[in-house]
Coordinates of C-alpha atoms and ligand atoms in Angstrom, one line a residue:
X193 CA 6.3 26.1 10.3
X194 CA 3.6 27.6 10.5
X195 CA 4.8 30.9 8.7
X196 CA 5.2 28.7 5.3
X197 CA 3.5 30.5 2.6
X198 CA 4.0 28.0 -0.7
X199 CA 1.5 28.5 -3.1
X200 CA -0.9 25.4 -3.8
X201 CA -3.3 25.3 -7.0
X202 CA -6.2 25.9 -4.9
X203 CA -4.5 29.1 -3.0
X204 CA -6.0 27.7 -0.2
X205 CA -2.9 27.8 3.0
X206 CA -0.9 25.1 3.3
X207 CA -1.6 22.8 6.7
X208 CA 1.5 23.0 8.4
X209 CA 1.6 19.1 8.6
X210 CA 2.1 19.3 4.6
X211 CA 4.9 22.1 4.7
X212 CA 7.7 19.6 3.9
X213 CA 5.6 18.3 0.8
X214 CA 6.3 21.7 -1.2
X215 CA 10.3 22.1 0.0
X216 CA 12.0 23.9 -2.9
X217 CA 14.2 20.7 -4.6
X218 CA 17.7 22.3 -3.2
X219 CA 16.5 22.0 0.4
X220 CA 14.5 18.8 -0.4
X221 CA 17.6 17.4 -1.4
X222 CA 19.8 18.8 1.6
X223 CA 17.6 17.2 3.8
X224 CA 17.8 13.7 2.4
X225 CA 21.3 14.1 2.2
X226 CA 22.1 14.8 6.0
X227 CA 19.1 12.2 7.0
X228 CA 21.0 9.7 4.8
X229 CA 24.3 9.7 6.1
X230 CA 23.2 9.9 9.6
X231 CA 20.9 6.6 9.5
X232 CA 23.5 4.6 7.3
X233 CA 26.4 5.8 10.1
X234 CA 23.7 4.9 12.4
X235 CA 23.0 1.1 10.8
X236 CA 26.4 0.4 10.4
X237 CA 27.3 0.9 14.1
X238 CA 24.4 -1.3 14.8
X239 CA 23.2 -3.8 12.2
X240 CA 25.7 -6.8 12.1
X241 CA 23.9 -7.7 8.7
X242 CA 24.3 -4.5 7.1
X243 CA 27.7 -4.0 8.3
X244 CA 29.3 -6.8 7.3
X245 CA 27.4 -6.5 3.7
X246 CA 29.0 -2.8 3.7
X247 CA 32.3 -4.6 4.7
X248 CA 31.9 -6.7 1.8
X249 CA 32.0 -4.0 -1.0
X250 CA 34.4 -2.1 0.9
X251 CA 32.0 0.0 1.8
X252 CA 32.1 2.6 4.8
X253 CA 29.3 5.5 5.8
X254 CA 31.8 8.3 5.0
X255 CA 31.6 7.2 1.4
X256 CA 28.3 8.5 1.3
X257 CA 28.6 12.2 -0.1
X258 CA 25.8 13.1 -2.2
X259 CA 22.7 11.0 -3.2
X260 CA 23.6 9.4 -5.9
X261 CA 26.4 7.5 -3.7
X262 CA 23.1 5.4 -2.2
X263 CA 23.5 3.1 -5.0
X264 CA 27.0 2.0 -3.6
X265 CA 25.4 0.6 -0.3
X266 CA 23.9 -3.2 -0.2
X267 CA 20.0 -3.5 -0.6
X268 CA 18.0 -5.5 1.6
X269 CA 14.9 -7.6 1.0
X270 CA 12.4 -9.5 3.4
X271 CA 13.9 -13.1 3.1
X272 CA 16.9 -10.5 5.4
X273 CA 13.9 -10.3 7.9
X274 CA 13.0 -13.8 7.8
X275 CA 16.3 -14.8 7.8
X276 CA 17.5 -12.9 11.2
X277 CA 13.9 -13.1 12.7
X278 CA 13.0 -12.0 14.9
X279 CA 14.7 -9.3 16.0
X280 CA 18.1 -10.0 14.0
X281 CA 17.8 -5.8 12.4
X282 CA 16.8 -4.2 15.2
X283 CA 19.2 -1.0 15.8
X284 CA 18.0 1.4 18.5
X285 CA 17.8 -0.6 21.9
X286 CA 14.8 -2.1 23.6
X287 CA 14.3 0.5 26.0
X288 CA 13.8 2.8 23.1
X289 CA 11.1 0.2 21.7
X290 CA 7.5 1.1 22.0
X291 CA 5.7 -1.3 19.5
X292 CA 6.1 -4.6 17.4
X293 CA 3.7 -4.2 14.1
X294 CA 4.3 -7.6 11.9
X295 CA 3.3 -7.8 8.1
X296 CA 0.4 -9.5 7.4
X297 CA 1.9 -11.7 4.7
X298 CA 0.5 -15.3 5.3
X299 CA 3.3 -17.4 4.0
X300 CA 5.9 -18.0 6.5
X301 CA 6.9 -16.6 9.5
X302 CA 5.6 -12.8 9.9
X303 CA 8.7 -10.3 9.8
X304 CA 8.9 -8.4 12.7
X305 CA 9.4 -4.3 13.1
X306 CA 10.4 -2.9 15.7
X307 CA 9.4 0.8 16.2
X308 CA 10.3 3.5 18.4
X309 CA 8.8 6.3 19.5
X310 CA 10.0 8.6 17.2
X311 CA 9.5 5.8 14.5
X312 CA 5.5 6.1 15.3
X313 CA 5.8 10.1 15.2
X314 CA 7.1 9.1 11.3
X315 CA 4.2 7.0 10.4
X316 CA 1.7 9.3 11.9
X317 CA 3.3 12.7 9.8
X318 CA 2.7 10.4 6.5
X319 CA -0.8 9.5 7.4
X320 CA -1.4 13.2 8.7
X321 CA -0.4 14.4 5.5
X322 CA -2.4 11.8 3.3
X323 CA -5.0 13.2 5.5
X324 CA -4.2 17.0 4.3
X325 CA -3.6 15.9 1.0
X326 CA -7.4 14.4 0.8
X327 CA -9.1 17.2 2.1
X328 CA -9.9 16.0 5.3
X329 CA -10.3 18.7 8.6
X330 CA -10.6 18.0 12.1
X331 CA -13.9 18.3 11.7
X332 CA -14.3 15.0 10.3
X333 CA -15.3 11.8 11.6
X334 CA -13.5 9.2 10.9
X335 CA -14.2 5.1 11.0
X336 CA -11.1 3.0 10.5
X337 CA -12.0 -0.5 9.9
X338 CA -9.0 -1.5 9.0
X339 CA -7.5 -4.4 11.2
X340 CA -6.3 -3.2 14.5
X341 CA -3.6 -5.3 16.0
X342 CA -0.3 -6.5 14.5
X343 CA -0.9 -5.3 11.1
X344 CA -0.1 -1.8 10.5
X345 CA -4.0 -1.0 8.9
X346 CA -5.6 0.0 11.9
X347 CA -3.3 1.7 14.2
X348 CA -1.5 3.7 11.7
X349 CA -5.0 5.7 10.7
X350 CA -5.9 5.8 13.9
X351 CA -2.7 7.4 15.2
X352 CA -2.6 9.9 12.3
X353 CA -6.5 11.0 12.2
X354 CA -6.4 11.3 15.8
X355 CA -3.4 12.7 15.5
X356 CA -4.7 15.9 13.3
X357 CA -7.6 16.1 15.2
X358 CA -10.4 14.2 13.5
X359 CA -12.8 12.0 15.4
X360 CA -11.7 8.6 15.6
X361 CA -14.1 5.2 15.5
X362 CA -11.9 2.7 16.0
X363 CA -14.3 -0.2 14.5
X364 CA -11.4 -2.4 13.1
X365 CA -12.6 -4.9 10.2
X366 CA -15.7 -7.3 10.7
X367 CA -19.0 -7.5 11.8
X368 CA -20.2 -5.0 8.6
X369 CA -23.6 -4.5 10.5
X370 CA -22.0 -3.0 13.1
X371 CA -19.5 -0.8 10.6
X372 CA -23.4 0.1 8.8
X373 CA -24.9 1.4 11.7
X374 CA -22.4 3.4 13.3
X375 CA -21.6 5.0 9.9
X376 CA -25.3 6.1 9.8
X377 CA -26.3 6.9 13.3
X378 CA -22.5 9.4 13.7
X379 CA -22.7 10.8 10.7
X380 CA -19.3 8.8 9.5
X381 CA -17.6 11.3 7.0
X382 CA -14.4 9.7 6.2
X383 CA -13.9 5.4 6.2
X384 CA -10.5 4.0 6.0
X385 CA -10.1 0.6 5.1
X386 CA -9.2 -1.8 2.2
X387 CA -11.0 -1.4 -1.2
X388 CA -12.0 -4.9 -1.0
X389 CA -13.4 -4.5 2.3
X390 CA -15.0 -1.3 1.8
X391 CA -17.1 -2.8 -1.6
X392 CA -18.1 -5.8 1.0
X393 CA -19.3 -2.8 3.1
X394 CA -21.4 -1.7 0.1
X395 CA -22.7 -5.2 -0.9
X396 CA -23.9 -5.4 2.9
X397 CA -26.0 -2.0 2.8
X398 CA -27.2 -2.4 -0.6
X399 CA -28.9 -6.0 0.7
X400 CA -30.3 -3.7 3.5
X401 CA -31.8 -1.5 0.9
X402 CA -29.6 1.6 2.2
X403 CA -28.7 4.0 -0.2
X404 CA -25.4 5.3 0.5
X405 CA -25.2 8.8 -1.0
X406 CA -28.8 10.0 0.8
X407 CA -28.3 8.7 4.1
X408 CA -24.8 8.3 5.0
X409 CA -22.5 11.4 4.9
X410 CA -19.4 9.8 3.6
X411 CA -17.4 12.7 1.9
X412 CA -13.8 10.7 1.9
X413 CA -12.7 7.4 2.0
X414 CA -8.7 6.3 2.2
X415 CA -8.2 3.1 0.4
X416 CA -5.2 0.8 0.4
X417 CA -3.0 -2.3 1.8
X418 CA -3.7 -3.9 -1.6
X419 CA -3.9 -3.3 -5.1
X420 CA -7.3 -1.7 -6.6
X421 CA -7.8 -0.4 -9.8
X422 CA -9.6 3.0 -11.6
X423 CA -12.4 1.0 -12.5
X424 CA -12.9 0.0 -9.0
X425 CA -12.3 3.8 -7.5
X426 CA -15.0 4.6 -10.0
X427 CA -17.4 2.4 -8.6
X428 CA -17.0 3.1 -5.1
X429 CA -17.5 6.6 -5.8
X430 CA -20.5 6.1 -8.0
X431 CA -21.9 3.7 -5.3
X432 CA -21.2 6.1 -2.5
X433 CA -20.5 9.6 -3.0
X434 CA -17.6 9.8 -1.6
X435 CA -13.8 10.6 -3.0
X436 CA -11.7 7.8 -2.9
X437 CA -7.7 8.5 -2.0
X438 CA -5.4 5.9 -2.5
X439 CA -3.0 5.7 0.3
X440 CA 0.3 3.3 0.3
X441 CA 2.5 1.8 2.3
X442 CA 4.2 -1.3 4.1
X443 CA 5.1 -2.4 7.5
X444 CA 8.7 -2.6 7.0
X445 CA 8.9 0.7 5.9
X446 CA 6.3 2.8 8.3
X447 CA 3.0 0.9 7.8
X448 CA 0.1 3.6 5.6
X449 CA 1.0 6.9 5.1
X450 CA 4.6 6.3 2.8
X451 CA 2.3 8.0 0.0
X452 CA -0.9 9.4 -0.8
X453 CA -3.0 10.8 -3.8
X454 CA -3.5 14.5 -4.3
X455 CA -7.0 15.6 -5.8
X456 CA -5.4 15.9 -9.4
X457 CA -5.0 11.9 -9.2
X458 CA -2.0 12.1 -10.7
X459 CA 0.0 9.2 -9.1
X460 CA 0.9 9.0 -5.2
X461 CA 3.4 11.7 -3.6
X462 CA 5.6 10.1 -1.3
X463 CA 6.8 11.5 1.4
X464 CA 10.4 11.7 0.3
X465 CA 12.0 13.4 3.2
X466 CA 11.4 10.1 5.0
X467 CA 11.2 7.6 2.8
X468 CA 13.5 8.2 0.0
X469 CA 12.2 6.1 -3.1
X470 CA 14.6 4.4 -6.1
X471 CA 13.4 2.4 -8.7
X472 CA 15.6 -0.6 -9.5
X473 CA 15.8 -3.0 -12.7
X474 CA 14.6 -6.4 -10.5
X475 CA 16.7 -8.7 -12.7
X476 CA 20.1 -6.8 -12.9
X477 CA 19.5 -4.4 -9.7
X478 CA 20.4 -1.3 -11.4
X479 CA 19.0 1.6 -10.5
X480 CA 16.1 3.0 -13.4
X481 CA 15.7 6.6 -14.7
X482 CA 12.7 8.3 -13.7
X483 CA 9.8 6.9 -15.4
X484 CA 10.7 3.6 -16.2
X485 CA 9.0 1.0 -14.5
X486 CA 10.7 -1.2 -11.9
X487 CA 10.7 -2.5 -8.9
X488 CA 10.4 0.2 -6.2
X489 CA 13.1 0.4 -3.5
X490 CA 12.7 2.1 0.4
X491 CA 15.5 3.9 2.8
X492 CA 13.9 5.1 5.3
X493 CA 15.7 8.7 6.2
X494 CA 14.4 9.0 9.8
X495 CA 13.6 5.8 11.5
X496 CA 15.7 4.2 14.3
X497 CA 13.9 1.3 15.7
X498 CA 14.6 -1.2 11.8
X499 CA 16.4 1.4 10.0
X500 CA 15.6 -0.3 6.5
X501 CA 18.7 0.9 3.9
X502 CA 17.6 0.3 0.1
X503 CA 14.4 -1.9 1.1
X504 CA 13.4 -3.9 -1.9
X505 CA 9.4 -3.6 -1.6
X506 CA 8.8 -6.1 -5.0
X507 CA 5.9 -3.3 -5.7
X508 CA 6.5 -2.8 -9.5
X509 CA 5.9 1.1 -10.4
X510 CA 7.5 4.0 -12.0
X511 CA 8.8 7.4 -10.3
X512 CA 7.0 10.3 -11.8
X513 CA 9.0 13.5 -11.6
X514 CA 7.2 16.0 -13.6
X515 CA 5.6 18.7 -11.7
X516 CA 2.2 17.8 -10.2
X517 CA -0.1 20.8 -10.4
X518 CA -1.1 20.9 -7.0
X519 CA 2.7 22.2 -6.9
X520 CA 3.9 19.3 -4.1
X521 CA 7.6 19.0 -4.9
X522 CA 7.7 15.6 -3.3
X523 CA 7.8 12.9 -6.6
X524 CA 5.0 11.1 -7.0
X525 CA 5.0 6.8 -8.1
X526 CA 2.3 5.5 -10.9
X527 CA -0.4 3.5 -8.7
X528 CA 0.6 0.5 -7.7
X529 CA -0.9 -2.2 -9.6
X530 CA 1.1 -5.2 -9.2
X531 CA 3.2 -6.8 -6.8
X532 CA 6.3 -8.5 -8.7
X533 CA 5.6 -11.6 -6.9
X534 CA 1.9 -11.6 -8.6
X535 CA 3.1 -11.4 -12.2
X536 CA 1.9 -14.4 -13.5
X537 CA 3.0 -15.8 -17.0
X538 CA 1.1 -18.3 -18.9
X539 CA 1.1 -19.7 -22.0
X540 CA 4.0 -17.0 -22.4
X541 CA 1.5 -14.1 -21.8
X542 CA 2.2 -12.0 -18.6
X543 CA -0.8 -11.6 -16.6
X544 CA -1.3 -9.6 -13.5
X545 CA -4.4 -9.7 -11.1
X546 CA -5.5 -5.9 -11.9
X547 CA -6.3 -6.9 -15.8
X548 CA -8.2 -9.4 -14.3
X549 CA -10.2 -6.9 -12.3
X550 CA -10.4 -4.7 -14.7
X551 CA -12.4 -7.7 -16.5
X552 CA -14.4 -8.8 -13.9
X553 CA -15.6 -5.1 -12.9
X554 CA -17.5 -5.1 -16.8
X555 CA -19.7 -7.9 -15.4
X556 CA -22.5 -6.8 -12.9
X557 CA -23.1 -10.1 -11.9
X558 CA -20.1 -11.0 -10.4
X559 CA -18.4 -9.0 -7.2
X560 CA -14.7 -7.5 -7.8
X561 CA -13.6 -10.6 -5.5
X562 CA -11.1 -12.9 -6.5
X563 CA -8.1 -15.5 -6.7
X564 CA -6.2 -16.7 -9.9
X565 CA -5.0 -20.5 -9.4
X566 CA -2.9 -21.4 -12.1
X567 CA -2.3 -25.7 -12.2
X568 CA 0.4 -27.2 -14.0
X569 CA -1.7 -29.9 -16.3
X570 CA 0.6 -31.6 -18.8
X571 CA 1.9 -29.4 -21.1
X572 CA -0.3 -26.7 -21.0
X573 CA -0.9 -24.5 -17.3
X574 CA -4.8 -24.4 -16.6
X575 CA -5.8 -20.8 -16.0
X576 CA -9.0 -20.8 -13.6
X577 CA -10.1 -17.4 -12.0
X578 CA -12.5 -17.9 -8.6
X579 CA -14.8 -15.2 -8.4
X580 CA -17.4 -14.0 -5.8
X581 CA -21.1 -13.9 -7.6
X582 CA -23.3 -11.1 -6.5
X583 CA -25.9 -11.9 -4.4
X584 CA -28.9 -11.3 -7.0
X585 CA -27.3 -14.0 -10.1
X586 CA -26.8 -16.3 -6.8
X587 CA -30.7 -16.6 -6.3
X588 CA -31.7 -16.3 -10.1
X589 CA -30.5 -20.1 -10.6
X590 CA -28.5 -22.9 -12.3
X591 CA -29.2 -21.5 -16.1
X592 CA -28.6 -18.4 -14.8
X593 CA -25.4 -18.7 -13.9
X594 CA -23.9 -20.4 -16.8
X595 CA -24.8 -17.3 -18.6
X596 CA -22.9 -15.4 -15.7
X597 CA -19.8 -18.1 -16.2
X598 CA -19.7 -17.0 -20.1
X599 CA -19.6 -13.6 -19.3
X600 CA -16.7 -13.3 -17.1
X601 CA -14.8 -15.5 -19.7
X602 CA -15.2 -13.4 -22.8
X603 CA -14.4 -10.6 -20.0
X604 CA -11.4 -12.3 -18.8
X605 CA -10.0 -13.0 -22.5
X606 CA -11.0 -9.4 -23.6
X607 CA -9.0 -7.9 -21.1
X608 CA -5.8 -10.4 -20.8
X609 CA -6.3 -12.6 -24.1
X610 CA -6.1 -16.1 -22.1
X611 CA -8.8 -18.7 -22.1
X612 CA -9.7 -18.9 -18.5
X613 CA -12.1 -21.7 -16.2
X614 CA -14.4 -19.7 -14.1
X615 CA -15.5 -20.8 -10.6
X616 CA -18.3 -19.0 -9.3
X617 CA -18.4 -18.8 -5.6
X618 CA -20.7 -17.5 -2.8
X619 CA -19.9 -13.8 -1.5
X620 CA -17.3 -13.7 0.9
X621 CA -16.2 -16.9 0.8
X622 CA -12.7 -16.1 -0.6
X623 CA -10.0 -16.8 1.9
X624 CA -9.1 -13.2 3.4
X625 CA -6.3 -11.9 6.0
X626 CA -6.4 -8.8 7.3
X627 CA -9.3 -8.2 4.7
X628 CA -6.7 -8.7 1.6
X629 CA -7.6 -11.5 -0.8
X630 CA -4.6 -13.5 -1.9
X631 CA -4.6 -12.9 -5.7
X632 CA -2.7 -15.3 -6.9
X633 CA -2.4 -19.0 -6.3
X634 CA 0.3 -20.6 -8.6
X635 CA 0.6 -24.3 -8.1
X636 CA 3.5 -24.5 -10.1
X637 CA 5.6 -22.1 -8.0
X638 CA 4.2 -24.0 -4.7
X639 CA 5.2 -27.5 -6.3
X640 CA 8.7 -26.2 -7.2
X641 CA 9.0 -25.1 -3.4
Ligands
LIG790 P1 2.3 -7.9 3.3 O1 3.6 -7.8 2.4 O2 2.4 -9.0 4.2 O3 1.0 -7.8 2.6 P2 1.8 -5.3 4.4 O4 0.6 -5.5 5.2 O5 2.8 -4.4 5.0 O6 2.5 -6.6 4.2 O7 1.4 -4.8 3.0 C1 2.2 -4.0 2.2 C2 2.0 -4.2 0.7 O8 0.6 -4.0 0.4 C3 2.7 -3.3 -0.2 O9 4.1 -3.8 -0.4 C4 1.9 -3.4 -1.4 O10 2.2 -4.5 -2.2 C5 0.5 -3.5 -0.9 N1 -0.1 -2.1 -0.9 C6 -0.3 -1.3 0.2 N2 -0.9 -0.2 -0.1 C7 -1.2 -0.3 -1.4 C8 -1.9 0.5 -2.4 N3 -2.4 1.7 -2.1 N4 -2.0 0.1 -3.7 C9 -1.4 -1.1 -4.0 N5 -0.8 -1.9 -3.2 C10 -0.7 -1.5 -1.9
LIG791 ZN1 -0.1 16.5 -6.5

C-alpha cells in the first residue's frame, strides 16, 4: 500500500489510509463488484427478511453480475429495523459481535446495529480517511465532544483519530467549561463535534471574553450528525480560525466517516469501496442519473455484523461524478441539506430547515438555534419558527426584542417567502439529543399519526 504513487493536486504523497480513494475507475469498479456479490450471497444465507423479499422478485445472488444488476435486489428502510427489532437483521453470529451502537433518533424505538469486529475496522478506515482528507497528522490533538455511548458520534472519532495516531480527549458532549479549558490549557488543534454544539462552544467562550483565534490553537474542526449550512461553516471559521470539514454518516450504515470534504469543498467523497451510494426517485423508487437530486441510498460492500443491501437513508442529495481536482476518484454527494422527512410544505411552498438558517444566520441577534412547528389552524397551517436569542439582545430588554422579533421575520420571509410567528427563547433551551436539535415539529403529521 504503501508503494502507491497517485498524484494529488497538492503533490504532496498520498497517506496510505487514503490509497483506495484515488483507485483508477476499472479497479474501483472490480472491487464493488466482488464486494457486492459476496455480502448479498452472504445476506441471503442469513437475513430471513431479505431473503424472502429476494424470493419475492425471484430474485437469487447469482443474478448479480455487474453493478447495474443492484437495482434488481429489494431496498430496505428503517421501519425494516423497527419492524424486526431488535436484532431481527443481524447476519454474522453473536460470537462475532463486538458492539451495539443505536441511532439516536428520538421517536420510537432506537434501531439497533450490530457490529463486528471487522465492521469497526470499516468505520474507523472512513473516519481515518476524513482525517487524511482534512489535513490532519498524528501530531494533532484531538477533542471529540461528540456523545460517547450508544450513538455513533463519539466512539467513531475516537476509534479513527486514535486510530491514525492523533492524540485523543475523549471529552464527549456537556459541561462546555470543561470542553473551554482543556481546549486551551492542551493546546486542542482539531474538535470534532456537531456544528450546533460546537457554536454553543463558541457562545460559551465569547461570554468568558476568550478570543478563539489568539489563544486556542484550533487548526481543524470535523463537523456533522446534522445538517449545517455554508453560512454557518463561514461563521465558525470566522469565529475561530479553524477549517471546518464536513463529515457524514449514519449508524445503520457505519456511524461518521461514510464521507468527508476534501480542501476544494467541492461536495463529500464517499468512500465508495464500502459504501456504495445510488440515488433513488423517493416517490417511484427508480434509480436517478448522476446529478439529479434524490434520495440517497446505502449497501454497505464490507460489513458483516447488519449487512444493510440498498439502505434508504431519506438524506435528499445528488451524486457528483465530475472529477474533483484533488484527483480522488471516489464520487462525491452535494452537502446534505435536508432530510426528506424535514421537507416541510406550507401554504404549498416547500420549506426546508437550512433556508431557515440561512435566514436566521443574517440576524446577529439571534443564535443559529432552532425548531419549525408548523399547527394546523383552520384553513390556513401557522408557521412559527423558535429561535435561541443571543445572550447580549436577551439583557437589552422588552423593546429591544420586538425589534429582534421583526428582524428574523423579514429574514425568514426573505429567504423562504412565508410569513412566519417568531418565538424568541433563552440560549440553550431548545430540546437537544445527542446535541442535534429537532428541526422540525409538524403538528399536522403528529395529529394524523
Ligand atoms: P438519526 O437518524 O437517529 O439521527 P444518526 O445519529 O445515525 O441517526 O444520524 C444520521 C443522520 O444524521 C443522517 O442520516 C443525516 O440525516 C444526518 N447527518 C449526519 N451527518 C451529516 C452531515 N454532515 N450533514 C448533514 N446531515 C448529516
Ligand atoms: Zn476532492
Amino acid at each position: 500500500m504503501s508503494n502507491f504513487t497517485y498524484a494529488t493536486d497538492t503533490g504532496s504523497p498520498v497517506h496510505p489510509v487514503s490509497a483506495l480513494d484515488y483507485l483508477p475507475l476499472p479497479e474501483l469498479r472490480a472491487l464493488q463488484l466482488h464486494r457486492l456479490r459476496y455480502i448479498v450471497a452472504y445476506a441471503y444465507e442469513r437475513v430471513p427478511l431479505f431473503r424472502r423479499r429476494c424470493d419475492q422478485r425471484g430474485v437469487r445472488p447469482e443474478h448479480i453480475r455487474t453493478l447495474a444488476d443492484i437495482r434488481l435486489l429489494p431496498f430496505s428502510m428503517k421501519s425494516d429495523l423497527r419492524d424486526e427489532y431488535p436484532l431481527g437483521l443481524q447476519a454474522a453470529p453473536m460470537e462475532e459481535v463486538v458492539r451495539f451502537q443505536c441511532s439516536s433518533g428520538t421517536t420510537g424505538k432506537p434501531i439497533v446495529i450490530p457490529n463486528t469486529w471487522n465492521d469497526i475496522e470499516v468505520w474507523k478506515n472512513g473516519v481515518m480517511r476524513c482525517l487524511a482528507m482534512g489535513g490532519v497528522t498524528p501530531h494533532d490533538i484531538v477533542q471529540v465532544a461528540y456523545g460517547y455511548g450508544l450513538f455513533t458520534g463519539g466512539l467513531g472519532l475516537h476509534y479513527g483519530a486514535e486510530g491514525y495516531g492523533c492524540a485523543v480527549l475523549p471529552i464527549s458532549g456537556g459541561n462546555t467549561d470543561r470542553q473551554l479549558m482543556l481546549m486551551k490549557d492542551l493546546g486542542v488543534t482539531t474538535i470534532a463535534c456537531t456544528p450546533s454544539y460546537f457554536l454553543h462552544i463558541i457562545d460559551e467562550g465569547h461570554k468568558k471574553g476568550i478570543d478563539f483565534r489568539k489563544e486556542m490553537k484550533l487548526r481543524h474542526g470535523f463537523f456533522g450528525a446534522e445538517p449545517w449550512t455554508e453560512e454557518m461553516r463561514g461563521k465558525i471559521e470566522e469565529y475561530t480560525g479553524l477549517v471546518a470539514h464536513d463529515i457524514y454518516g449514519l449508524t445503520e450504515i457505519a456511524g461518521p466517516g461514510v464521507g468527508g470534504d476534501c480542501c476544494h469543498r467541492t461536495g463529500l467523497h464517499i468512500f465508495e469501496d464500502h459504501f456504495y451510494p445510488e440515488i433513488i426517485d423517493p416517490e417511484t423508487l427508480e434509480p436517478l442519473p448522476d446529478g439529479e437530486q434524490g434520495e440517497l441510498v446505502f449497501t454497505t460492500l464490507d460489513r458483516t455484523g447488519c449487512p444493510m443491501i440498498r439502505y434508504r437513508t431519506r438524506d435528499l442529495t445528488r451524486i457528483e461524478a465530475t472529477p474533483c481536482p484533488c484527483g480522488r476518484t471516489v464520487r462525491r454527494i452535494a452537502r446534505i441539506n435536508a432530510r426528506s422527512d424535514d421537507m416541510l410544505i406550507v401554504h404549498g411552498v416547500n420549506l426546508f430547515p437550512s433556508q431557515v438558517e440561512s435566514g436566521l444566520l443574517k440576524v446577529p441577534e439571534v443564535l443559529p438555534h432552532y425548531q419549525i412547528v408548523v399547527t394546523p389552524t383552520g384553513a390556513l397551517d401557522t408557521l412559527e419558527v423558535k429561535v435561541e436569542i443571543a445572550p447580549d439582545a436577551l439583557a437589552a430588554g422588552e423593546a429591544a426584542r420586538a425589534g429582534v422579533q421583526r428582524h428574523v421575520a423579514a429574514a425568514v420571509k426573505s429567504v423562504t417567502g412565508l410569513s412566519a410567528t417568531i418565538t424568541l427563547v433563552e440560549p440553550h433551551t431548545l430540546p437537544r439529543s445527542e446535541g442535534k436539535i429537532r428541526r422540525v415539529v409538524d403538528l399536522r403529521r403528529e395529529k394524523a399519526v
